């Protein structure tokens, strides 16, 4: 059994069983990958992939278990490499983050600017996606950190650490009937067409929960993953917008009125997560602390040592989170 063979089966499984695409991504030949997979299967005495002719069709039950162990081995190998690099050149390396548009656009710019100034030799990469995609990438080890509000808790392999609380505001044009309201009610909001986030994005679950608890059915006429897109359609008169308060800029959005909504909806918590067992380099600890100052290196290490979810929740519940 060779480490290269484990890399091949892992990459094929994560390229939708497309050997040709895997070969291109690894800069090698398709026949070479197919041969090494067959040699591994012959050595193990089980099929990792089912086939139809020359095409791989699915991962076998045995293959699923083998791939899980192979992923753990490959991550441990990467950790060894990271450890060596930390000793050889602690200020040089790479960091890959997966996050949503709202975090990338409104919460992270200052953090990233400070990080790059401190670590100019660290190559920083950002992937945007849905919370589920982000969490999957972190759970699979495709990215170092996932930053999101939704879905992180669905993946047991991720260590999630709360960073800050945030709430929403209602956006309306200045000539809108609600523009002069001193304190909105949920019933008033439900009377108007709504423009807000796609379900599963940016704390959308808290919004739906609030309406359901009051027996109200909101008239959601348009959804988007991007707060700037939502503001565009509010300006067009499609409906009133519900966005994260951090997405409202009093100067750039001066044609809109932001109405406080924290009394209408429960606050959401944005977390940063990484796969358990990840070797964290010094600059990774520093990135976490830049994003969430209460998550010091000692506190992160302590959280890593806690495995029971209830104990972890108690640990973080004792920390007062900032509001953004």
PDB file of C-alpha atoms in Angstrom:
ATOM      1  CA  UNK A   1       0.000   0.000   0.000  1.00  0.00           C
ATOM      2  CA  UNK A   2       1.376   3.373  -1.020  1.00  0.00           C
ATOM      3  CA  UNK A   3       0.518   6.840   0.188  1.00  0.00           C
ATOM      4  CA  UNK A   4       0.103   7.877  -3.440  1.00  0.00           C
ATOM      5  CA  UNK A   5      -2.619   5.254  -3.886  1.00  0.00           C
ATOM      6  CA  UNK A   6      -4.542   6.647  -0.909  1.00  0.00           C
ATOM      7  CA  UNK A   7      -4.228  10.133  -2.390  1.00  0.00           C
ATOM      8  CA  UNK A   8      -5.608   8.857  -5.704  1.00  0.00           C
ATOM      9  CA  UNK A   9      -8.698   7.174  -4.254  1.00  0.00           C
ATOM     10  CA  UNK A  10      -9.382  10.219  -2.044  1.00  0.00           C
ATOM     11  CA  UNK A  11      -9.129  12.647  -4.954  1.00  0.00           C
ATOM     12  CA  UNK A  12     -11.221  10.467  -7.288  1.00  0.00           C
ATOM     13  CA  UNK A  13     -13.954  10.270  -4.634  1.00  0.00           C
ATOM     14  CA  UNK A  14     -13.899  14.078  -4.353  1.00  0.00           C
ATOM     15  CA  UNK A  15     -13.978  14.625  -8.117  1.00  0.00           C
ATOM     16  CA  UNK A  16     -17.352  12.872  -8.495  1.00  0.00           C
ATOM     17  CA  UNK A  17     -15.592   9.625  -9.561  1.00  0.00           C
ATOM     18  CA  UNK A  18     -14.224  11.384 -12.641  1.00  0.00           C
ATOM     19  CA  UNK A  19     -10.751   9.907 -13.146  1.00  0.00           C
ATOM     20  CA  UNK A  20      -9.974  12.259 -16.043  1.00  0.00           C
ATOM     21  CA  UNK A  21     -10.713  15.366 -13.944  1.00  0.00           C
ATOM     22  CA  UNK A  22      -8.700  13.900 -11.072  1.00  0.00           C
ATOM     23  CA  UNK A  23      -5.717  13.314 -13.369  1.00  0.00           C
ATOM     24  CA  UNK A  24      -5.849  16.908 -14.557  1.00  0.00           C
ATOM     25  CA  UNK A  25      -5.982  18.274 -11.015  1.00  0.00           C
ATOM     26  CA  UNK A  26      -3.009  16.103  -9.948  1.00  0.00           C
ATOM     27  CA  UNK A  27      -1.035  16.705 -13.171  1.00  0.00           C
ATOM     28  CA  UNK A  28      -0.733  13.010 -13.910  1.00  0.00           C
ATOM     29  CA  UNK A  29      -2.196  10.485 -16.349  1.00  0.00           C
ATOM     30  CA  UNK A  30      -5.623   8.892 -16.230  1.00  0.00           C
ATOM     31  CA  UNK A  31      -4.292   5.348 -16.953  1.00  0.00           C
ATOM     32  CA  UNK A  32      -1.746   5.771 -14.148  1.00  0.00           C
ATOM     33  CA  UNK A  33      -4.457   6.593 -11.598  1.00  0.00           C
ATOM     34  CA  UNK A  34      -6.693   3.745 -12.760  1.00  0.00           C
ATOM     35  CA  UNK A  35      -3.786   1.290 -12.542  1.00  0.00           C
ATOM     36  CA  UNK A  36      -2.828   2.349  -9.006  1.00  0.00           C
ATOM     37  CA  UNK A  37      -6.437   2.092  -7.800  1.00  0.00           C
ATOM     38  CA  UNK A  38      -6.674  -1.439  -9.241  1.00  0.00           C
ATOM     39  CA  UNK A  39      -3.386  -2.419  -7.590  1.00  0.00           C
ATOM     40  CA  UNK A  40      -4.650  -1.140  -4.242  1.00  0.00           C
ATOM     41  CA  UNK A  41      -7.967  -2.993  -4.607  1.00  0.00           C
ATOM     42  CA  UNK A  42      -6.096  -6.212  -5.535  1.00  0.00           C
ATOM     43  CA  UNK A  43      -3.842  -5.846  -2.505  1.00  0.00           C
ATOM     44  CA  UNK A  44      -6.778  -5.236  -0.154  1.00  0.00           C
ATOM     45  CA  UNK A  45      -8.999  -7.879  -1.738  1.00  0.00           C
ATOM     46  CA  UNK A  46     -12.030  -5.561  -1.954  1.00  0.00           C
ATOM     47  CA  UNK A  47     -13.426  -3.145  -4.499  1.00  0.00           C
ATOM     48  CA  UNK A  48     -13.336   0.487  -3.452  1.00  0.00           C
ATOM     49  CA  UNK A  49     -15.350   1.598  -6.494  1.00  0.00           C
ATOM     50  CA  UNK A  50     -18.069  -0.158  -8.462  1.00  0.00           C
ATOM     51  CA  UNK A  51     -17.664  -0.030 -12.227  1.00  0.00           C
ATOM     52  CA  UNK A  52     -19.663  -0.141 -15.415  1.00  0.00           C
ATOM     53  CA  UNK A  53     -17.155  -0.967 -18.118  1.00  0.00           C
ATOM     54  CA  UNK A  54     -14.265   1.455 -17.623  1.00  0.00           C
ATOM     55  CA  UNK A  55     -16.345   3.989 -15.726  1.00  0.00           C
ATOM     56  CA  UNK A  56     -16.570   4.250 -11.959  1.00  0.00           C
ATOM     57  CA  UNK A  57     -20.212   4.343 -10.903  1.00  0.00           C
ATOM     58  CA  UNK A  58     -20.264   4.503  -7.098  1.00  0.00           C
ATOM     59  CA  UNK A  59     -18.252   3.990  -3.933  1.00  0.00           C
ATOM     60  CA  UNK A  60     -18.781   0.569  -2.384  1.00  0.00           C
ATOM     61  CA  UNK A  61     -19.666   0.175   1.325  1.00  0.00           C
ATOM     62  CA  UNK A  62     -16.140  -1.102   1.983  1.00  0.00           C
ATOM     63  CA  UNK A  63     -14.815   1.803  -0.063  1.00  0.00           C
ATOM     64  CA  UNK A  64     -16.649   4.297   2.147  1.00  0.00           C
ATOM     65  CA  UNK A  65     -14.881   2.956   5.234  1.00  0.00           C
ATOM     66  CA  UNK A  66     -11.506   2.803   3.479  1.00  0.00           C
ATOM     67  CA  UNK A  67     -11.871   6.378   2.258  1.00  0.00           C
ATOM     68  CA  UNK A  68     -12.648   7.610   5.749  1.00  0.00           C
ATOM     69  CA  UNK A  69      -9.430   6.073   7.096  1.00  0.00           C
ATOM     70  CA  UNK A  70      -7.488   7.250   4.031  1.00  0.00           C
ATOM     71  CA  UNK A  71      -8.687  10.804   4.642  1.00  0.00           C
ATOM     72  CA  UNK A  72      -7.493  10.629   8.241  1.00  0.00           C
ATOM     73  CA  UNK A  73      -4.080   9.349   7.116  1.00  0.00           C
ATOM     74  CA  UNK A  74      -3.693  12.061   4.471  1.00  0.00           C
ATOM     75  CA  UNK A  75      -4.616  14.741   6.987  1.00  0.00           C
ATOM     76  CA  UNK A  76      -2.032  13.383   9.417  1.00  0.00           C
ATOM     77  CA  UNK A  77       0.568  13.511   6.638  1.00  0.00           C
ATOM     78  CA  UNK A  78      -0.385  17.118   5.940  1.00  0.00           C
ATOM     79  CA  UNK A  79      -0.072  17.851   9.671  1.00  0.00           C
ATOM     80  CA  UNK A  80       3.475  16.461   9.653  1.00  0.00           C
ATOM     81  CA  UNK A  81       4.311  18.737   6.732  1.00  0.00           C
ATOM     82  CA  UNK A  82       2.760  21.713   8.521  1.00  0.00           C
ATOM     83  CA  UNK A  83       4.707  20.914  11.675  1.00  0.00           C
ATOM     84  CA  UNK A  84       7.987  20.776   9.725  1.00  0.00           C
ATOM     85  CA  UNK A  85       7.203  24.060   7.968  1.00  0.00           C
ATOM     86  CA  UNK A  86       6.373  25.678  11.317  1.00  0.00           C
ATOM     87  CA  UNK A  87       9.865  24.841  12.563  1.00  0.00           C
ATOM     88  CA  UNK A  88      11.640  25.726   9.313  1.00  0.00           C
ATOM     89  CA  UNK A  89       9.798  28.947   8.491  1.00  0.00           C
ATOM     90  CA  UNK A  90       7.019  29.903  10.940  1.00  0.00           C
ATOM     91  CA  UNK A  91       5.964  32.986   8.960  1.00  0.00           C
ATOM     92  CA  UNK A  92       5.578  31.325   5.572  1.00  0.00           C
ATOM     93  CA  UNK A  93       2.805  29.043   4.340  1.00  0.00           C
ATOM     94  CA  UNK A  94      -0.800  29.165   3.190  1.00  0.00           C
ATOM     95  CA  UNK A  95      -4.215  29.620   4.759  1.00  0.00           C
ATOM     96  CA  UNK A  96      -7.493  28.770   3.087  1.00  0.00           C
ATOM     97  CA  UNK A  97     -10.815  30.076   4.385  1.00  0.00           C
ATOM     98  CA  UNK A  98     -14.325  29.200   3.274  1.00  0.00           C
ATOM     99  CA  UNK A  99     -17.082  31.640   4.143  1.00  0.00           C
ATOM    100  CA  UNK A 100     -20.275  33.319   2.984  1.00  0.00           C
ATOM    101  CA  UNK A 101     -20.605  36.578   1.087  1.00  0.00           C
ATOM    102  CA  UNK A 102     -21.756  38.485   4.173  1.00  0.00           C
ATOM    103  CA  UNK A 103     -18.676  37.510   6.181  1.00  0.00           C
ATOM    104  CA  UNK A 104     -16.315  38.102   3.256  1.00  0.00           C
ATOM    105  CA  UNK A 105     -17.834  41.482   2.412  1.00  0.00           C
ATOM    106  CA  UNK A 106     -18.556  42.977   5.839  1.00  0.00           C
ATOM    107  CA  UNK A 107     -16.789  41.133   8.668  1.00  0.00           C
ATOM    108  CA  UNK A 108     -13.449  40.004   7.260  1.00  0.00           C
ATOM    109  CA  UNK A 109     -11.807  42.864   5.280  1.00  0.00           C
ATOM    110  CA  UNK A 110     -10.160  44.516   8.304  1.00  0.00           C
ATOM    111  CA  UNK A 111      -9.060  41.161   9.707  1.00  0.00           C
ATOM    112  CA  UNK A 112      -7.522  40.083   6.412  1.00  0.00           C
ATOM    113  CA  UNK A 113      -5.748  43.417   5.964  1.00  0.00           C
ATOM    114  CA  UNK A 114      -4.174  43.121   9.435  1.00  0.00           C
ATOM    115  CA  UNK A 115      -3.257  39.474   8.839  1.00  0.00           C
ATOM    116  CA  UNK A 116      -1.547  40.181   5.505  1.00  0.00           C
ATOM    117  CA  UNK A 117       0.391  43.062   7.028  1.00  0.00           C
ATOM    118  CA  UNK A 118       1.619  40.761   9.802  1.00  0.00           C
ATOM    119  CA  UNK A 119       2.250  37.729   7.589  1.00  0.00           C
ATOM    120  CA  UNK A 120       3.146  38.942   4.072  1.00  0.00           C
ATOM    121  CA  UNK A 121       4.648  35.536   3.182  1.00  0.00           C
ATOM    122  CA  UNK A 122       1.482  33.587   3.955  1.00  0.00           C
ATOM    123  CA  UNK A 123      -0.623  32.906   0.865  1.00  0.00           C
ATOM    124  CA  UNK A 124      -4.251  33.585   1.792  1.00  0.00           C
ATOM    125  CA  UNK A 125      -7.111  32.051  -0.178  1.00  0.00           C
ATOM    126  CA  UNK A 126     -10.837  32.588   0.254  1.00  0.00           C
ATOM    127  CA  UNK A 127     -13.679  30.407  -1.024  1.00  0.00           C
ATOM    128  CA  UNK A 128     -17.280  31.569  -0.941  1.00  0.00           C
ATOM    129  CA  UNK A 129     -20.247  29.240  -0.827  1.00  0.00           C
ATOM    130  CA  UNK A 130     -23.337  28.134   1.011  1.00  0.00           C
ATOM    131  CA  UNK A 131     -22.985  27.266   4.713  1.00  0.00           C
ATOM    132  CA  UNK A 132     -23.359  23.575   3.859  1.00  0.00           C
ATOM    133  CA  UNK A 133     -20.645  23.780   1.178  1.00  0.00           C
ATOM    134  CA  UNK A 134     -18.377  25.682   3.549  1.00  0.00           C
ATOM    135  CA  UNK A 135     -18.852  23.148   6.341  1.00  0.00           C
ATOM    136  CA  UNK A 136     -18.273  20.216   4.007  1.00  0.00           C
ATOM    137  CA  UNK A 137     -15.028  21.753   2.738  1.00  0.00           C
ATOM    138  CA  UNK A 138     -13.753  22.182   6.288  1.00  0.00           C
ATOM    139  CA  UNK A 139     -14.893  18.697   7.348  1.00  0.00           C
ATOM    140  CA  UNK A 140     -13.128  17.174   4.325  1.00  0.00           C
ATOM    141  CA  UNK A 141      -9.956  19.151   4.988  1.00  0.00           C
ATOM    142  CA  UNK A 142     -10.241  21.049   1.688  1.00  0.00           C
ATOM    143  CA  UNK A 143     -10.002  24.346   3.602  1.00  0.00           C
ATOM    144  CA  UNK A 144      -8.393  25.251   6.911  1.00  0.00           C
ATOM    145  CA  UNK A 145     -11.211  27.326   8.409  1.00  0.00           C
ATOM    146  CA  UNK A 146     -14.947  27.651   7.853  1.00  0.00           C
ATOM    147  CA  UNK A 147     -16.634  30.884   8.938  1.00  0.00           C
ATOM    148  CA  UNK A 148     -20.421  30.899   8.891  1.00  0.00           C
ATOM    149  CA  UNK A 149     -23.589  31.258  10.929  1.00  0.00           C
ATOM    150  CA  UNK A 150     -25.596  28.280   9.698  1.00  0.00           C
ATOM    151  CA  UNK A 151     -24.894  24.555   9.214  1.00  0.00           C
ATOM    152  CA  UNK A 152     -21.546  24.237  11.034  1.00  0.00           C
ATOM    153  CA  UNK A 153     -23.204  22.331  13.866  1.00  0.00           C
ATOM    154  CA  UNK A 154     -24.273  19.582  11.446  1.00  0.00           C
ATOM    155  CA  UNK A 155     -20.706  18.271  11.153  1.00  0.00           C
ATOM    156  CA  UNK A 156     -19.396  16.411  14.204  1.00  0.00           C
ATOM    157  CA  UNK A 157     -15.808  16.429  12.928  1.00  0.00           C
ATOM    158  CA  UNK A 158     -15.698  20.222  13.129  1.00  0.00           C
ATOM    159  CA  UNK A 159     -14.699  22.129  16.228  1.00  0.00           C
ATOM    160  CA  UNK A 160     -16.921  25.217  16.201  1.00  0.00           C
ATOM    161  CA  UNK A 161     -15.925  28.271  18.192  1.00  0.00           C
ATOM    162  CA  UNK A 162     -18.349  31.206  18.590  1.00  0.00           C
ATOM    163  CA  UNK A 163     -16.941  34.554  17.445  1.00  0.00           C
ATOM    164  CA  UNK A 164     -19.634  37.224  17.801  1.00  0.00           C
ATOM    165  CA  UNK A 165     -23.366  37.858  18.009  1.00  0.00           C
ATOM    166  CA  UNK A 166     -25.240  39.880  15.432  1.00  0.00           C
ATOM    167  CA  UNK A 167     -28.797  40.788  14.541  1.00  0.00           C
ATOM    168  CA  UNK A 168     -30.811  42.202  11.692  1.00  0.00           C
ATOM    169  CA  UNK A 169     -32.267  45.443  10.482  1.00  0.00           C
ATOM    170  CA  UNK A 170     -35.237  46.191   8.235  1.00  0.00           C
ATOM    171  CA  UNK A 171     -34.332  48.216   5.148  1.00  0.00           C
ATOM    172  CA  UNK A 172     -36.891  50.459   3.451  1.00  0.00           C
ATOM    173  CA  UNK A 173     -36.706  53.386   1.016  1.00  0.00           C
ATOM    174  CA  UNK A 174     -36.963  56.805   2.699  1.00  0.00           C
ATOM    175  CA  UNK A 175     -40.484  57.362   1.344  1.00  0.00           C
ATOM    176  CA  UNK A 176     -41.771  54.017   2.633  1.00  0.00           C
ATOM    177  CA  UNK A 177     -44.709  53.971   5.128  1.00  0.00           C
ATOM    178  CA  UNK A 178     -42.506  52.236   7.719  1.00  0.00           C
ATOM    179  CA  UNK A 179     -39.632  54.709   7.408  1.00  0.00           C
ATOM    180  CA  UNK A 180     -40.782  56.809  10.369  1.00  0.00           C
ATOM    181  CA  UNK A 181     -41.732  53.898  12.621  1.00  0.00           C
ATOM    182  CA  UNK A 182     -40.133  54.127  16.075  1.00  0.00           C
ATOM    183  CA  UNK A 183     -40.481  50.444  16.954  1.00  0.00           C
ATOM    184  CA  UNK A 184     -41.684  47.916  14.433  1.00  0.00           C
ATOM    185  CA  UNK A 185     -43.842  44.926  15.257  1.00  0.00           C
ATOM    186  CA  UNK A 186     -43.517  41.581  13.518  1.00  0.00           C
ATOM    187  CA  UNK A 187     -47.129  41.947  12.369  1.00  0.00           C
ATOM    188  CA  UNK A 188     -46.265  45.205  10.573  1.00  0.00           C
ATOM    189  CA  UNK A 189     -43.298  43.574   8.871  1.00  0.00           C
ATOM    190  CA  UNK A 190     -45.431  40.602   7.779  1.00  0.00           C
ATOM    191  CA  UNK A 191     -47.865  42.984   6.030  1.00  0.00           C
ATOM    192  CA  UNK A 192     -45.269  43.843   3.384  1.00  0.00           C
ATOM    193  CA  UNK A 193     -43.490  41.765   0.716  1.00  0.00           C
ATOM    194  CA  UNK A 194     -40.070  40.696   2.006  1.00  0.00           C
ATOM    195  CA  UNK A 195     -36.689  40.569   0.306  1.00  0.00           C
ATOM    196  CA  UNK A 196     -34.174  38.581   2.334  1.00  0.00           C
ATOM    197  CA  UNK A 197     -31.599  35.809   2.425  1.00  0.00           C
ATOM    198  CA  UNK A 198     -31.985  32.373   0.895  1.00  0.00           C
ATOM    199  CA  UNK A 199     -32.929  29.765   3.492  1.00  0.00           C
ATOM    200  CA  UNK A 200     -29.792  28.356   5.123  1.00  0.00           C
ATOM    201  CA  UNK A 201     -27.853  31.599   4.714  1.00  0.00           C
ATOM    202  CA  UNK A 202     -26.824  34.245   7.227  1.00  0.00           C
ATOM    203  CA  UNK A 203     -29.088  33.385  10.122  1.00  0.00           C
ATOM    204  CA  UNK A 204     -32.181  32.965   7.966  1.00  0.00           C
ATOM    205  CA  UNK A 205     -33.402  30.211  10.310  1.00  0.00           C
ATOM    206  CA  UNK A 206     -33.811  32.746  13.151  1.00  0.00           C
ATOM    207  CA  UNK A 207     -35.987  34.906  10.908  1.00  0.00           C
ATOM    208  CA  UNK A 208     -38.289  32.026   9.953  1.00  0.00           C
ATOM    209  CA  UNK A 209     -38.440  30.888  13.560  1.00  0.00           C
ATOM    210  CA  UNK A 210     -39.651  34.307  14.723  1.00  0.00           C
ATOM    211  CA  UNK A 211     -42.533  34.381  12.228  1.00  0.00           C
ATOM    212  CA  UNK A 212     -43.504  30.775  12.969  1.00  0.00           C
ATOM    213  CA  UNK A 213     -43.595  31.429  16.715  1.00  0.00           C
ATOM    214  CA  UNK A 214     -46.125  34.207  16.155  1.00  0.00           C
ATOM    215  CA  UNK A 215     -48.215  32.203  13.698  1.00  0.00           C
ATOM    216  CA  UNK A 216     -47.344  34.579  10.855  1.00  0.00           C
ATOM    217  CA  UNK A 217     -46.642  33.657   7.242  1.00  0.00           C
ATOM    218  CA  UNK A 218     -44.177  36.136   5.728  1.00  0.00           C
ATOM    219  CA  UNK A 219     -44.591  37.155   2.095  1.00  0.00           C
ATOM    220  CA  UNK A 220     -41.072  36.399   0.871  1.00  0.00           C
ATOM    221  CA  UNK A 221     -41.062  37.555  -2.757  1.00  0.00           C
ATOM    222  CA  UNK A 222     -37.323  37.481  -3.466  1.00  0.00           C
ATOM    223  CA  UNK A 223     -34.290  35.802  -1.879  1.00  0.00           C
ATOM    224  CA  UNK A 224     -30.571  36.179  -2.477  1.00  0.00           C
ATOM    225  CA  UNK A 225     -27.284  35.154  -0.876  1.00  0.00           C
ATOM    226  CA  UNK A 226     -25.836  38.653  -1.196  1.00  0.00           C
ATOM    227  CA  UNK A 227     -26.976  41.594   0.977  1.00  0.00           C
ATOM    228  CA  UNK A 228     -25.989  44.041  -1.773  1.00  0.00           C
ATOM    229  CA  UNK A 229     -28.364  42.288  -4.174  1.00  0.00           C
ATOM    230  CA  UNK A 230     -31.122  42.434  -1.554  1.00  0.00           C
ATOM    231  CA  UNK A 231     -30.570  46.209  -1.174  1.00  0.00           C
ATOM    232  CA  UNK A 232     -30.773  46.643  -4.949  1.00  0.00           C
ATOM    233  CA  UNK A 233     -34.236  45.097  -5.058  1.00  0.00           C
ATOM    234  CA  UNK A 234     -35.400  47.066  -2.034  1.00  0.00           C
ATOM    235  CA  UNK A 235     -34.446  50.192  -3.985  1.00  0.00           C
ATOM    236  CA  UNK A 236     -36.518  48.922  -6.918  1.00  0.00           C
ATOM    237  CA  UNK A 237     -39.563  48.724  -4.631  1.00  0.00           C
ATOM    238  CA  UNK A 238     -39.874  44.945  -4.744  1.00  0.00           C
ATOM    239  CA  UNK A 239     -40.297  44.742  -0.963  1.00  0.00           C
ATOM    240  CA  UNK A 240     -38.743  45.617   2.373  1.00  0.00           C
ATOM    241  CA  UNK A 241     -35.389  44.061   3.107  1.00  0.00           C
ATOM    242  CA  UNK A 242     -34.204  42.050   6.081  1.00  0.00           C
ATOM    243  CA  UNK A 243     -30.419  41.872   6.253  1.00  0.00           C
ATOM    244  CA  UNK A 244     -27.621  41.553   8.787  1.00  0.00           C
ATOM    245  CA  UNK A 245     -27.178  44.951  10.463  1.00  0.00           C
ATOM    246  CA  UNK A 246     -23.475  44.885   9.534  1.00  0.00           C
ATOM    247  CA  UNK A 247     -24.519  44.978   5.861  1.00  0.00           C
ATOM    248  CA  UNK A 248     -25.984  48.494   6.191  1.00  0.00           C
ATOM    249  CA  UNK A 249     -23.598  51.365   5.491  1.00  0.00           C
ATOM    250  CA  UNK A 250     -25.099  54.752   6.509  1.00  0.00           C
ATOM    251  CA  UNK A 251     -23.040  56.554   3.852  1.00  0.00           C
ATOM    252  CA  UNK A 252     -23.302  54.195   0.888  1.00  0.00           C
ATOM    253  CA  UNK A 253     -26.908  53.294   1.716  1.00  0.00           C
ATOM    254  CA  UNK A 254     -28.075  56.810   2.587  1.00  0.00           C
ATOM    255  CA  UNK A 255     -31.128  56.416   0.313  1.00  0.00           C
ATOM    256  CA  UNK A 256     -32.359  53.624   2.599  1.00  0.00           C
ATOM    257  CA  UNK A 257     -33.564  53.690   6.194  1.00  0.00           C
ATOM    258  CA  UNK A 258     -32.360  50.951   8.536  1.00  0.00           C
ATOM    259  CA  UNK A 259     -34.957  50.107  11.191  1.00  0.00           C
ATOM    260  CA  UNK A 260     -33.843  48.248  14.307  1.00  0.00           C
ATOM    261  CA  UNK A 261     -35.045  44.642  14.415  1.00  0.00           C
ATOM    262  CA  UNK A 262     -33.178  43.064  17.312  1.00  0.00           C
ATOM    263  CA  UNK A 263     -36.391  43.113  19.368  1.00  0.00           C
ATOM    264  CA  UNK A 264     -38.062  41.045  16.633  1.00  0.00           C
ATOM    265  CA  UNK A 265     -35.514  38.310  16.070  1.00  0.00           C
ATOM    266  CA  UNK A 266     -33.208  36.286  18.287  1.00  0.00           C
ATOM    267  CA  UNK A 267     -29.526  37.078  17.743  1.00  0.00           C
ATOM    268  CA  UNK A 268     -27.399  34.792  15.605  1.00  0.00           C
ATOM    269  CA  UNK A 269     -23.852  33.692  16.331  1.00  0.00           C
ATOM    270  CA  UNK A 270     -21.109  33.481  13.730  1.00  0.00           C
ATOM    271  CA  UNK A 271     -18.555  30.756  14.391  1.00  0.00           C
ATOM    272  CA  UNK A 272     -15.202  29.732  13.045  1.00  0.00           C
ATOM    273  CA  UNK A 273     -14.663  26.017  12.651  1.00  0.00           C
ATOM    274  CA  UNK A 274     -11.900  23.625  11.686  1.00  0.00           C
ATOM    275  CA  UNK A 275     -11.574  19.870  11.536  1.00  0.00           C
ATOM    276  CA  UNK A 276     -10.543  18.225  14.782  1.00  0.00           C
ATOM    277  CA  UNK A 277      -6.954  17.052  14.645  1.00  0.00           C
ATOM    278  CA  UNK A 278      -5.862  19.924  12.406  1.00  0.00           C
ATOM    279  CA  UNK A 279      -2.335  21.072  13.178  1.00  0.00           C
ATOM    280  CA  UNK A 280      -2.651  24.790  13.815  1.00  0.00           C
ATOM    281  CA  UNK A 281       0.366  26.868  12.898  1.00  0.00           C
ATOM    282  CA  UNK A 282       1.176  30.068  14.765  1.00  0.00           C
ATOM    283  CA  UNK A 283      -0.293  32.261  12.041  1.00  0.00           C
ATOM    284  CA  UNK A 284      -3.508  30.210  12.147  1.00  0.00           C
ATOM    285  CA  UNK A 285      -3.899  30.912  15.860  1.00  0.00           C
ATOM    286  CA  UNK A 286      -3.240  34.578  15.119  1.00  0.00           C
ATOM    287  CA  UNK A 287      -5.889  34.681  12.392  1.00  0.00           C
ATOM    288  CA  UNK A 288      -8.469  33.227  14.770  1.00  0.00           C
ATOM    289  CA  UNK A 289      -7.595  35.799  17.436  1.00  0.00           C
ATOM    290  CA  UNK A 290      -7.693  38.670  14.932  1.00  0.00           C
ATOM    291  CA  UNK A 291     -11.204  37.611  13.948  1.00  0.00           C
ATOM    292  CA  UNK A 292     -12.345  36.845  17.507  1.00  0.00           C
ATOM    293  CA  UNK A 293     -10.041  38.421  20.139  1.00  0.00           C
ATOM    294  CA  UNK A 294     -11.502  36.280  22.926  1.00  0.00           C
ATOM    295  CA  UNK A 295     -10.303  33.124  21.129  1.00  0.00           C
ATOM    296  CA  UNK A 296      -6.721  33.226  22.356  1.00  0.00           C
ATOM    297  CA  UNK A 297      -4.283  30.414  21.647  1.00  0.00           C
ATOM    298  CA  UNK A 298      -4.714  29.002  25.164  1.00  0.00           C
ATOM    299  CA  UNK A 299      -8.495  29.093  24.848  1.00  0.00           C
ATOM    300  CA  UNK A 300      -8.426  27.412  21.432  1.00  0.00           C
ATOM    301  CA  UNK A 301      -6.124  24.682  22.744  1.00  0.00           C
ATOM    302  CA  UNK A 302      -8.422  24.137  25.708  1.00  0.00           C
ATOM    303  CA  UNK A 303     -11.431  23.863  23.381  1.00  0.00           C
ATOM    304  CA  UNK A 304      -9.520  21.303  21.277  1.00  0.00           C
ATOM    305  CA  UNK A 305      -9.093  19.124  24.359  1.00  0.00           C
ATOM    306  CA  UNK A 306     -12.874  19.005  24.987  1.00  0.00           C
ATOM    307  CA  UNK A 307     -14.674  16.353  22.960  1.00  0.00           C
ATOM    308  CA  UNK A 308     -18.156  16.114  24.475  1.00  0.00           C
ATOM    309  CA  UNK A 309     -20.488  18.598  22.802  1.00  0.00           C
ATOM    310  CA  UNK A 310     -22.287  19.465  26.054  1.00  0.00           C
ATOM    311  CA  UNK A 311     -18.966  20.213  27.778  1.00  0.00           C
ATOM    312  CA  UNK A 312     -17.885  22.347  24.840  1.00  0.00           C
ATOM    313  CA  UNK A 313     -21.133  24.339  24.952  1.00  0.00           C
ATOM    314  CA  UNK A 314     -20.659  24.947  28.677  1.00  0.00           C
ATOM    315  CA  UNK A 315     -17.087  26.059  28.054  1.00  0.00           C
ATOM    316  CA  UNK A 316     -18.088  28.649  25.462  1.00  0.00           C
ATOM    317  CA  UNK A 317     -21.249  29.736  27.296  1.00  0.00           C
ATOM    318  CA  UNK A 318     -19.019  31.199  30.012  1.00  0.00           C
ATOM    319  CA  UNK A 319     -17.470  33.568  27.455  1.00  0.00           C
ATOM    320  CA  UNK A 320     -19.193  36.864  26.768  1.00  0.00           C
ATOM    321  CA  UNK A 321     -19.364  37.351  23.006  1.00  0.00           C
ATOM    322  CA  UNK A 322     -19.004  40.755  21.368  1.00  0.00           C
ATOM    323  CA  UNK A 323     -21.817  42.127  19.212  1.00  0.00           C
ATOM    324  CA  UNK A 324     -21.209  43.225  15.656  1.00  0.00           C
TER     325      UNK A 324
END
